[in-house]
Amino acid sequence: SRAWGSRGMEAAAGRCRVPLPAWWGVLFAVLAAGSCQGNSVERKIYIPLNKTAPCVRLLNATHQIGCQSSISGDTGVIHVVEKEEDLNWVLADGPHPPYMILLDGNLFSRRVMQQLKGTSRVSGLAVAVAQLSPPQGFSPGLKCPNDGFGVYSKDYGPQFAHCNKTVWNPVGSGLSYEDFDFPIFLLEDANETQVIKQCYQDHNVPRDGSGPEYPLCAMQLFSHMHAVTSTVTCMRRSSLQSTFSINPEVVCDPLLDYNVWSTLHPINSSGKVDPEKEVIIVATRIDSHSFFWNIAPGAESAVSSFVTHLAAAEALHKVSDVHLLQRNIMFTFFQGETFDYIGSSRMVYDMEKDKFPLRLDNIYSFVELNQVALRNDSILWMHTDPVSRMNETVEAQVRNLLDILSDSSMGARVTLQEAGYSQPLPPSSFQRFLRARHIPGVVLTDHRTAFQNRYYQSMYDTPENIGMQYPEGLSPEETLEYVTDTAKSLAEVATVVARALYRLAGGANNTSAIQADPKTVTRMLYGFLIKMNNSWFQSIIKPDIKGILGDVPQHYVAVSSPVNTTYLVQYVLANLTGTVVNLTKEECLNPEKTPSSEKEMYEYAWVQGSLNPNSTSRVPYCVRSTVHLSKALSPAFELRQWGSTEYSTWTESRWKEIRARIFLVASKELEIITLVVGIAILVFSLLATYFINAKADVLFSIPRDPGAVAY
C-alpha cells in the first residue's frame, strides 16, 4: 500500500508540475494502509449479530406503526430480563442508562412493552425467541382483524360491525399496531443469544450489591426509517420527489404483490367471459404477518387453508368428466389479505371496472377456506352472511350450497355444521365481494366463534401449532415424503371441498372416487412450512427463479413482488392442475410461434424437472396450465386516494440499513480522557510535521563530497 501511494503521489506531482512536500506522501501512504486495516480493526471491536429480524415501520391513511432507531443507530448497556422483576434495574435502579434490553420471549407482551414505552432509560430491545410457544397464547394482531374494511358497517349489519357480536381474536394484544420510538429486534439464532448473555455475565452483572464496573457490554441497533406520520404524508413526499427531483428519494412503498388464479376450464385471460357463463369461486389467502419483518410462518392462519385449496384443485382436475361440468370453477389465492384485504379488494375493483376476464355477475357462488387445521372433533364450521340471506333468492342459493357441502361430508372423517343464522362472517375475503354484490357464499373454518388459533399473526404460528410431527432420524428427502397426521387430516378436508365443488358445478356422477392425495398435502406442508429448498419444489419451478428457494419459509406480502410464496403457489398449482406437453424449450418459452398453443387460453412454463438418478443433471419439461397472476395492489394507489377509508392504504417505510452488533464500551471519563489525549497527540504531530517541513533543507540536506574539486 505504501509503495503504491508513493508512486501515485509522484505521478500526480509529475503531471501537475507542482512540487509537493515530502510529508504528503507519507500521510497518503499511512491513510491508504489504514483503510486496508480498517475492517480488521472493526472486527476486533464489534461482534455482528447476523441472524436477526427487525420491527419496521408500516403506515396507513391515519397513522404509523412499528419501530425505528435514530439515524445513527441506538446504543445502550445490555441488561438481560428473564423475569418481570428484572425490569426494576432498567427502569429505576441501574446506574448506567440508557439500557438495551435482552428480553426473554415469554415476557414479550403488551403489558411489559407498555412499561418500556415512553422512558428515556430504554434505548432498544432484543427479543430472544421462546423455546416453547407461550401456553397462554400470543397474538400481536388485533382482536377484530381488518376492522372497518369488511362488509359490516353502520349501513350494512351494524349489529355485527366492529366485532360487536363476536370477538374473533380474543388473545389479540394489538402489539403489532403500536408505534415504538426505539428499535426492537428478534434474535433468531440461539447461539448469538448465548454470546450476548455471556458478554452480559462477564461484564454487566452487578457485583456485591453495587453496579458493575467499566468496561460494560453494549449493543447497537440500526433500523432508521425514512417515512413518518402516515401513508398520505409519505406518498405525497415521494410523489413530489419523483416530480421535481432528478434523483428522487422514495420514502415508502405500497404493500403489493400478485393474486394467483386458475380455472377448471380454460378461459381467455385477455378477453371477457360471456355474461351467461356461471363461475364458482374458491378462495383463500396466502399471506400472514407477525410483529417482526418477514417473520410470518402462518401455519394455521394461511398455509393450512391454501394447501387444502391446492389439494382440492388437484383432486378436481383428476376427475374424468370434469370437462362436461356446466359451470366453471375458479381457484383463487389472494395476497395481502392481512392488511385490509389488499388482494380481494383489487380483484373486485378490476371486475367492476372490466379489467378482469370475469365480472361479478358471472359469480354463481363463493366458497372460502379459512383456518381449517385446528378442528375439534373433526368439525368444520360453515359461516354465512345473515344480512344477505334476508333476500329470498340469496337464501335459497345459500341453503343449496350448505346442503351440498353437508352431503359431501357424508362418510368422510370431517363433519360440516352451520355456525348459526345469526352469526356474522369471520374476517374473510368473501366480505369484500359482498360489499359489491349479494353473492351466495360460505366460509369454512375450524372455529364457530373465536379463533382456535391462539398464535394468530405471530411468530409462533409454526408447524408445531398445527400438530406437524416427524419421527427422529429422517433424512430431508424422507421427511418430505413422510405423511403426517396433519396432512391426512387436511386431505380429508380437501376431499370434502372437491366433492362439493364437483356437485355445485353440475356434476351428476358418484363422488366417492374424488379423493385428495395426502402425499401431495404432506409435500406442500413440508415445503411451505419447514424447507422451501427441497427436491420437489426444485423440480417444478423455472431455472431462472431457483434463487427464491430459501430455507425457512415466510409469508409476508412485502413490497417487492412477486414474493417467493406467490411464485411457489403459482408453480405448485400449475404442477398439480396442468399438463406436460411435448414442446421444445424454444417452443415453450415462445408459445405464440406454435399455431396450436392457444396462448390466450393457457400459460406455458419451462421447469427444471427432477434430477437424473446418480447425476447432477435435470430433465426439464414444458407445463401447460390455466394458472395466471393478477395484480394485488390496493385500488387506493391506482386512484391516488392515499387517505381512503374504502380501500387498504398500507405502506412500508424504506430504510438504509438494518444491522445489530455488540461491543465493550468504556466509561464516559475514560472516553473524555482518550479524546483529550488524542487531540493533544494530533496537535503535537501537526507541530512536529510543520517544524520538520520548515527545516527540511537542513535536516535532509545531502553532505558535500569532500573529495570533489570545483574548477
XYZ file of C-alpha atoms in Angstrom, residues 26-646:
621
model
C 3.968 9.702 3.990
C 0.498 10.856 5.087
C -1.132 9.433 1.961
C 0.601 6.073 2.460
C -0.493 5.937 6.121
C -4.114 6.659 5.186
C -4.053 4.019 2.467
C -2.641 1.461 4.877
C -5.231 2.448 7.480
C -8.098 1.895 5.087
C -6.794 -1.604 4.352
C -6.649 -2.400 8.063
C -9.965 -0.698 8.987
C -12.155 -3.756 8.524
C -9.925 -5.974 10.632
C -9.904 -3.365 13.417
C -13.700 -3.193 13.288
C -13.916 -6.968 13.556
C -11.777 -6.843 16.693
C -14.070 -4.230 18.280
C -17.548 -5.379 17.238
C -19.348 -8.712 17.152
C -22.058 -8.531 14.469
C -25.401 -10.246 15.022
C -26.270 -11.758 11.671
C -29.451 -13.721 12.404
C -31.892 -11.015 13.435
C -35.260 -9.709 12.270
C -36.238 -6.076 12.890
C -39.534 -4.479 13.679
C -40.042 -1.964 10.847
C -42.416 0.926 10.285
C -45.706 0.494 8.439
C -48.137 3.299 7.694
C -51.768 3.675 6.675
C -54.086 6.579 5.949
C -54.152 7.825 9.532
C -51.044 6.783 11.452
C -47.766 4.891 11.684
C -46.983 1.644 13.498
C -43.810 -0.311 14.193
C -40.356 0.729 15.362
C -37.247 2.645 14.380
C -33.832 3.717 15.667
C -32.209 7.125 15.451
C -30.429 7.943 12.200
C -27.046 6.855 13.596
C -28.397 3.805 15.438
C -29.226 3.453 19.138
C -26.741 2.169 21.722
C -27.226 1.003 25.284
C -25.700 -1.116 28.024
C -27.096 -4.660 27.829
C -29.335 -5.910 30.623
C -30.862 -9.389 30.490
C -34.514 -9.535 31.579
C -35.735 -13.069 32.285
C -38.472 -12.201 34.767
C -40.531 -9.067 35.298
C -38.650 -8.145 38.488
C -35.514 -7.638 36.362
C -37.186 -4.590 34.780
C -36.678 -2.595 38.009
C -32.949 -2.347 37.287
C -33.648 -0.943 33.825
C -36.462 1.433 34.787
C -35.168 2.726 38.122
C -32.097 1.211 39.835
C -29.461 0.781 37.150
C -26.692 3.458 37.211
C -25.758 3.252 33.510
C -28.759 4.197 31.366
C -29.825 4.019 28.633
C -30.197 0.245 28.569
C -30.518 -2.187 25.699
C -32.753 -4.985 26.981
C -32.321 -8.649 26.091
C -35.870 -9.829 26.764
C -36.942 -13.417 27.252
C -39.535 -14.317 24.612
C -42.093 -15.342 27.247
C -42.105 -11.766 28.587
C -42.724 -10.161 25.193
C -46.243 -8.918 25.904
C -48.272 -5.743 25.708
C -48.092 -5.260 29.485
C -44.289 -5.338 29.536
C -43.943 -3.235 26.380
C -46.192 -0.522 27.804
C -43.817 -0.227 30.769
C -40.855 0.288 28.440
C -42.629 2.736 26.162
C -42.024 6.393 26.858
C -38.999 6.089 29.159
C -35.614 7.557 28.247
C -33.856 4.781 30.184
C -34.518 2.251 27.374
C -32.718 2.661 24.042
C -33.804 -0.589 22.412
C -34.906 -4.164 22.766
C -33.656 -7.556 21.563
C -36.180 -10.369 21.948
C -34.978 -13.957 22.338
C -37.365 -16.498 20.824
C -39.071 -18.590 23.478
C -38.056 -22.252 23.173
C -41.674 -23.284 23.652
C -44.681 -21.341 22.393
C -46.345 -19.432 25.265
C -49.049 -21.826 26.570
C -51.450 -18.944 27.228
C -51.241 -17.929 23.574
C -49.629 -14.926 21.920
C -51.142 -12.815 19.161
C -49.825 -9.306 18.452
C -52.695 -8.841 15.984
C -55.956 -7.028 16.598
C -58.920 -8.516 18.433
C -61.040 -7.553 15.426
C -58.822 -8.133 12.344
C -59.330 -5.841 9.330
C -61.998 -3.908 11.223
C -63.713 -1.315 9.027
C -62.711 -2.894 5.717
C -65.099 -5.856 5.679
C -68.764 -5.830 4.771
C -70.233 -4.869 8.157
C -70.666 -1.161 8.860
C -73.241 1.307 10.122
C -75.046 0.875 6.795
C -74.812 -2.931 6.492
C -75.413 -5.144 9.503
C -74.485 -2.512 12.106
C -75.135 -5.020 14.884
C -72.170 -7.031 13.560
C -69.793 -4.110 12.877
C -66.553 -3.782 14.877
C -66.933 -7.367 16.136
C -69.897 -6.379 18.337
C -71.345 -9.877 18.060
C -68.149 -11.952 18.079
C -64.606 -11.036 19.102
C -62.708 -13.230 16.651
C -59.205 -12.947 18.120
C -59.675 -12.582 21.903
C -55.960 -13.098 22.675
C -55.002 -10.316 20.257
C -52.962 -7.653 22.059
C -52.685 -5.210 19.156
C -48.927 -5.018 19.787
C -48.122 -5.111 16.058
C -50.234 -1.988 15.613
C -48.434 0.123 18.241
C -45.755 2.719 17.461
C -42.428 2.466 19.298
C -39.737 5.132 19.177
C -36.881 2.694 19.833
C -35.602 -0.287 17.794
C -36.828 -3.802 18.529
C -35.064 -6.818 17.028
C -35.775 -10.539 17.153
C -32.783 -12.808 17.827
C -33.348 -15.883 15.650
C -30.120 -17.732 16.495
C -29.841 -19.279 19.974
C -26.025 -19.247 19.669
C -25.968 -15.472 19.163
C -28.331 -15.053 22.100
C -25.910 -17.080 24.227
C -22.983 -14.903 23.102
C -24.851 -11.808 24.293
C -25.730 -13.444 27.613
C -22.102 -14.478 28.130
C -20.925 -10.940 27.433
C -23.505 -9.709 29.949
C -22.366 -12.249 32.551
C -18.715 -11.314 32.087
C -19.116 -7.537 32.269
C -22.568 -6.305 33.328
C -23.739 -8.409 36.265
C -23.791 -6.327 39.487
C -21.171 -7.485 41.996
C -21.665 -7.425 45.794
C -24.783 -5.283 45.556
C -23.105 -2.482 43.632
C -23.284 -1.590 39.968
C -20.900 -3.253 37.508
C -17.648 -1.538 36.586
C -16.481 -0.469 33.162
C -15.897 -1.691 30.512
C -19.523 -2.768 30.009
C -21.081 -4.893 27.303
C -23.256 -2.779 24.996
C -25.445 -3.315 21.965
C -26.098 -1.073 18.971
C -29.182 -1.434 16.744
C -29.616 0.272 13.374
C -33.120 0.487 11.894
C -33.785 4.102 10.990
C -36.967 4.520 8.937
C -37.377 7.183 6.241
C -41.178 7.521 6.308
C -43.151 9.260 9.059
C -46.701 10.129 10.133
C -48.951 8.348 7.612
C -49.293 6.984 4.084
C -50.765 10.324 2.997
C -47.615 12.151 4.112
C -45.035 9.677 2.820
C -46.713 9.121 -0.561
C -47.050 12.871 -1.067
C -43.358 13.356 -0.327
C -42.388 10.501 -2.640
C -44.642 11.921 -5.368
C -43.111 15.402 -5.077
C -39.624 13.913 -5.194
C -40.471 11.918 -8.316
C -41.944 15.003 -9.999
C -39.272 17.592 -9.297
C -36.059 15.704 -8.484
C -33.590 14.174 -10.922
C -32.671 11.570 -8.289
C -35.908 11.117 -6.347
C -35.725 9.642 -2.856
C -38.782 7.484 -2.281
C -39.543 7.145 1.429
C -42.246 4.444 1.408
C -43.762 1.818 -0.873
C -47.275 0.335 -1.032
C -47.647 -3.258 0.111
C -48.265 -5.166 -3.106
C -47.886 -8.483 -4.825
C -49.931 -10.723 -7.130
C -53.025 -12.869 -6.712
C -52.759 -16.358 -8.184
C -55.792 -17.744 -10.013
C -56.685 -20.532 -12.396
C -59.841 -22.062 -13.836
C -61.057 -25.618 -14.266
C -61.973 -24.889 -17.896
C -59.604 -22.579 -19.781
C -60.815 -19.041 -20.437
C -59.361 -16.206 -22.476
C -57.358 -14.276 -19.891
C -57.261 -11.164 -22.059
C -60.939 -11.286 -23.040
C -64.269 -11.365 -21.202
C -66.301 -14.359 -20.090
C -69.804 -14.426 -21.576
C -72.369 -12.904 -19.179
C -74.436 -16.112 -19.138
C -71.438 -18.257 -18.042
C -71.543 -19.127 -14.352
C -68.374 -19.486 -12.289
C -67.854 -20.800 -8.771
C -65.043 -19.026 -6.935
C -62.967 -20.965 -4.416
C -60.742 -18.624 -2.437
C -58.136 -18.472 0.281
C -55.369 -16.151 1.443
C -51.653 -16.875 1.095
C -50.092 -14.193 3.330
C -49.509 -13.812 7.026
C -47.821 -11.360 9.394
C -46.152 -11.027 12.776
C -44.551 -8.275 14.871
C -41.202 -8.708 13.106
C -40.437 -8.015 9.452
C -40.613 -11.059 7.186
C -41.237 -13.427 10.104
C -44.611 -14.838 9.126
C -44.821 -18.652 9.262
C -48.644 -18.537 9.189
C -49.133 -22.291 9.606
C -52.766 -22.105 10.723
C -53.691 -18.601 9.563
C -52.673 -19.131 5.925
C -50.765 -22.299 4.974
C -53.293 -24.861 6.221
C -56.038 -23.302 4.089
C -54.143 -22.695 0.856
C -52.535 -26.151 0.968
C -56.013 -27.652 1.360
C -57.192 -25.475 -1.524
C -54.356 -26.693 -3.768
C -55.092 -30.322 -2.903
C -58.781 -29.838 -3.742
C -57.827 -28.301 -7.102
C -55.649 -31.305 -7.919
C -58.405 -33.760 -6.955
C -60.932 -31.984 -9.199
C -58.622 -31.896 -12.206
C -58.237 -35.674 -11.993
C -61.988 -36.266 -12.415
C -62.656 -37.953 -15.774
C -65.792 -35.995 -16.703
C -64.587 -32.619 -15.452
C -64.766 -31.189 -18.994
C -68.532 -31.861 -19.031
C -69.352 -29.709 -15.994
C -71.781 -26.933 -16.866
C -70.204 -24.380 -14.529
C -66.574 -23.344 -14.408
C -64.581 -23.202 -11.160
C -62.005 -20.529 -10.414
C -59.303 -21.313 -7.839
C -58.174 -18.017 -6.314
C -55.294 -17.293 -3.919
C -55.328 -13.744 -2.541
C -52.228 -11.839 -1.417
C -52.147 -9.049 1.170
C -55.387 -10.044 2.915
C -53.805 -9.489 6.328
C -53.593 -5.774 5.547
C -57.247 -4.844 4.996
C -57.927 -7.247 2.115
C -55.484 -5.906 -0.483
C -55.800 -8.817 -2.939
C -59.550 -9.401 -2.812
C -60.444 -5.709 -2.917
C -58.269 -5.309 -6.017
C -59.910 -8.250 -7.786
C -63.392 -6.885 -7.021
C -62.285 -3.463 -8.272
C -60.934 -4.971 -11.502
C -64.146 -6.937 -12.033
C -66.220 -3.789 -11.575
C -64.022 -1.834 -13.995
C -63.954 -4.613 -16.649
C -60.220 -5.124 -16.108
C -60.612 -8.823 -15.321
C -61.923 -11.677 -17.511
C -64.792 -12.296 -15.069
C -67.484 -9.881 -13.952
C -69.264 -10.009 -10.628
C -72.398 -11.132 -12.482
C -70.589 -14.316 -13.545
C -70.167 -15.487 -9.943
C -72.598 -18.281 -9.153
C -71.368 -18.905 -5.608
C -68.343 -18.344 -3.398
C -66.554 -20.900 -1.192
C -63.694 -19.730 1.008
C -61.264 -21.821 3.023
C -60.152 -20.007 6.151
C -58.305 -21.510 9.139
C -59.032 -25.250 8.943
C -56.258 -27.191 10.723
C -57.283 -26.985 14.398
C -60.635 -28.760 14.369
C -62.374 -30.019 17.489
C -63.954 -33.456 16.972
C -63.282 -33.127 13.218
C -65.972 -30.422 12.901
C -65.695 -27.800 10.181
C -67.985 -24.794 10.592
C -69.875 -23.204 7.697
C -70.250 -19.423 8.114
C -72.678 -17.379 6.022
C -73.813 -13.758 5.942
C -77.129 -13.286 7.784
C -77.798 -9.899 6.172
C -77.726 -11.000 2.530
C -79.711 -14.133 3.438
C -82.694 -11.936 4.235
C -83.125 -11.847 0.448
C -85.231 -14.882 -0.501
C -83.293 -15.622 -3.688
C -79.932 -15.479 -1.921
C -81.315 -17.545 0.963
C -82.382 -20.318 -1.403
C -78.963 -20.364 -3.100
C -77.119 -20.348 0.231
C -79.309 -23.171 1.527
C -78.498 -25.248 -1.558
C -74.793 -24.538 -1.064
C -74.928 -25.587 2.599
C -76.832 -28.775 1.787
C -74.326 -29.802 -0.888
C -71.407 -29.183 1.445
C -73.040 -31.149 4.255
C -73.902 -34.051 1.945
C -70.354 -34.124 0.614
C -69.009 -34.812 4.095
C -71.079 -37.991 4.461
C -68.759 -40.933 5.007
C -65.749 -38.658 5.471
C -63.868 -38.081 8.701
C -64.913 -34.430 8.579
C -68.285 -33.169 9.780
C -69.655 -29.890 8.429
C -72.010 -27.876 10.632
C -73.659 -24.487 10.302
C -72.274 -21.800 12.583
C -75.751 -20.321 13.022
C -78.048 -18.000 11.134
C -77.388 -15.068 13.466
C -73.612 -15.496 13.405
C -71.749 -12.967 11.184
C -68.953 -13.853 8.797
C -65.464 -14.101 10.277
C -62.718 -11.906 8.738
C -62.600 -13.214 5.168
C -62.030 -12.218 1.542
C -65.683 -13.045 0.841
C -66.658 -9.893 2.733
C -65.071 -7.725 0.028
C -67.208 -9.401 -2.644
C -70.332 -8.922 -0.532
C -69.598 -5.204 -0.332
C -70.044 -5.071 -4.103
C -72.900 -7.534 -4.640
C -75.096 -10.041 -2.807
C -73.386 -13.316 -3.671
C -74.330 -16.667 -2.124
C -71.294 -17.917 -0.303
C -69.851 -19.776 2.642
C -66.629 -19.524 4.663
C -65.259 -22.786 6.100
C -63.326 -22.593 9.378
C -62.292 -24.736 12.328
C -63.924 -22.291 14.762
C -67.573 -21.492 15.369
C -66.944 -18.211 17.186
C -63.486 -17.108 18.352
C -60.375 -18.422 16.585
C -58.996 -21.758 17.729
C -55.615 -20.353 16.734
C -54.009 -18.825 19.843
C -50.995 -17.620 17.820
C -52.772 -15.695 15.074
C -50.387 -13.348 13.220
C -47.432 -14.272 15.395
C -44.023 -15.907 15.077
C -45.388 -18.907 16.996
C -47.906 -19.887 14.290
C -45.492 -22.646 13.303
C -45.770 -26.280 12.108
C -45.934 -27.345 15.755
C -49.055 -25.206 16.186
C -50.965 -27.417 13.730
C -49.554 -30.656 15.116
C -46.949 -31.483 12.480
C -44.608 -34.130 13.888
C -41.944 -36.313 12.291
C -40.051 -39.363 13.609
C -36.463 -38.717 14.593
C -33.621 -39.631 12.280
C -35.335 -38.980 8.944
C -33.293 -37.518 6.102
C -34.641 -34.349 4.384
C -35.931 -36.482 1.494
C -37.640 -38.920 3.853
C -39.165 -36.027 5.804
C -40.523 -34.543 2.576
C -42.320 -37.811 1.771
C -43.442 -38.731 5.293
C -47.248 -38.448 5.518
C -48.093 -36.731 8.814
C -51.418 -36.915 10.633
C -51.903 -33.230 9.837
C -51.519 -33.979 6.121
C -54.081 -36.785 6.335
C -56.494 -34.505 8.182
C -56.202 -31.660 5.656
C -56.506 -34.129 2.779
C -59.877 -35.141 4.233
C -60.998 -31.501 4.181
C -59.740 -31.113 0.602
C -61.667 -34.230 -0.414
C -64.934 -32.871 1.003
C -64.402 -29.490 -0.669
C -63.554 -31.084 -4.044
C -66.646 -33.288 -3.953
C -68.872 -30.337 -3.051
C -67.402 -28.214 -5.850
C -67.979 -31.024 -8.343
C -71.679 -31.122 -7.434
C -72.005 -27.324 -7.363
C -70.555 -27.203 -10.872
C -73.269 -29.591 -12.094
C -71.553 -32.954 -11.702
C -74.040 -35.815 -11.533
C -71.823 -38.875 -11.079
C -70.883 -40.541 -7.817
C -68.233 -38.514 -5.999
C -66.630 -41.321 -3.990
C -63.761 -41.526 -6.491
C -62.842 -37.867 -5.881
C -60.024 -38.070 -3.360
C -57.317 -35.606 -2.342
C -53.820 -37.096 -2.108
C -52.298 -36.995 1.425
C -48.835 -37.426 -0.112
C -49.261 -34.198 -2.093
C -50.518 -32.429 1.034
C -47.573 -33.573 3.150
C -45.104 -32.392 0.483
C -46.744 -28.978 0.398
C -46.798 -28.643 4.186
C -43.099 -29.513 4.337
C -42.231 -27.072 1.557
C -44.339 -24.147 2.755
C -43.631 -24.542 6.469
C -40.284 -26.270 7.003
C -37.959 -26.122 3.995
C -38.696 -24.463 0.686
C -35.428 -25.623 -0.844
C -36.470 -29.233 -1.317
C -36.262 -31.617 -4.261
C -39.943 -31.339 -5.226
C -40.059 -27.545 -5.297
C -36.747 -27.541 -7.186
C -38.232 -29.764 -9.877
C -41.393 -27.723 -10.562
C -40.044 -24.169 -10.910
C -38.309 -22.327 -13.726
C -34.494 -22.434 -13.714
C -34.215 -18.636 -13.665
C -36.092 -18.278 -10.346
C -34.458 -21.098 -8.382
C -32.951 -18.433 -6.117
C -36.338 -17.962 -4.397
C -35.941 -21.285 -2.612
C -34.707 -20.141 0.781
C -34.502 -22.445 3.774
C -37.138 -21.079 6.159
C -40.460 -20.173 4.510
C -42.077 -16.831 5.366
C -45.346 -15.493 4.000
C -45.231 -11.713 4.433
C -46.644 -9.789 1.465
C -43.776 -7.197 1.352
C -43.228 -4.542 -1.328
C -41.027 -6.370 -3.858
C -43.108 -8.730 -5.907
C -43.776 -11.487 -6.563
C -42.536 -12.859 -3.242
C -41.411 -16.477 -3.047
C -44.779 -17.664 -1.677
C -46.588 -16.267 -4.725
C -44.153 -17.889 -7.136
C -44.384 -21.241 -5.413
C -48.181 -21.272 -5.166
C -48.216 -20.432 -8.888
C -45.921 -23.300 -9.864
C -47.369 -25.834 -7.418
C -50.836 -25.088 -8.807
C -49.532 -25.429 -12.373
C -47.853 -28.722 -11.480
C -50.970 -30.154 -9.808
C -53.514 -28.990 -12.392
C -51.526 -28.524 -15.601
C -50.451 -30.860 -18.379
C -46.961 -31.829 -19.542
C -46.813 -31.007 -23.272
C -44.346 -32.191 -25.885
C -42.708 -28.866 -26.738
C -39.064 -27.924 -27.049
C -37.599 -25.257 -24.791
C -37.802 -22.685 -27.588
C -41.443 -23.533 -28.320
C -42.355 -23.493 -24.611
C -40.750 -20.104 -23.996
C -42.357 -18.650 -27.154
C -45.731 -20.425 -27.487
C -47.126 -17.728 -29.779
C -44.886 -19.158 -32.509
C -46.668 -22.521 -32.259
C -50.049 -22.386 -34.068
C -51.807 -24.904 -31.793
C -50.640 -23.424 -28.483
C -53.779 -21.312 -27.774
C -51.621 -18.770 -25.965
C -54.619 -16.649 -24.963
C -56.118 -19.651 -23.111
C -53.058 -21.193 -21.447
C -49.808 -20.291 -19.726
C -46.625 -22.220 -20.536
C -43.648 -22.792 -18.218
C -40.318 -24.494 -18.883
C -39.484 -26.046 -15.496
C -36.294 -27.636 -14.169
C -37.567 -31.187 -13.720
C -36.183 -33.868 -11.418
C -32.564 -34.893 -11.135
C -31.414 -37.870 -13.154
C -30.530 -40.841 -10.913
C -26.877 -40.670 -9.792
C -26.409 -37.405 -11.671
C -26.453 -33.658 -11.174
C -28.266 -33.000 -14.464
C -32.018 -32.459 -14.645
C -34.723 -33.476 -17.100
C -36.622 -30.238 -17.869
C -40.064 -30.213 -19.458
C -42.883 -27.882 -20.507
C -46.047 -27.440 -18.425
C -49.265 -26.014 -19.859
C -51.799 -24.712 -17.349
C -54.546 -22.156 -16.792
C -52.650 -20.501 -13.903
C -52.411 -16.709 -14.083
C -51.267 -13.806 -11.929
C -53.242 -10.626 -11.348
C -52.084 -7.522 -9.546
C -52.639 -7.325 -5.782
C -52.132 -3.586 -5.302
C -54.787 -1.674 -3.405
C -57.016 0.453 -5.671
C -56.256 3.387 -3.355
C -52.853 3.702 -5.020
C -54.263 3.373 -8.528
C -56.701 6.177 -7.701
C -54.073 8.130 -5.716
C -56.543 8.214 -2.813
C -53.943 7.739 -0.097
C -56.379 8.710 2.649
C -59.045 6.230 1.516
C -61.364 4.562 4.021
C -62.765 2.267 1.311
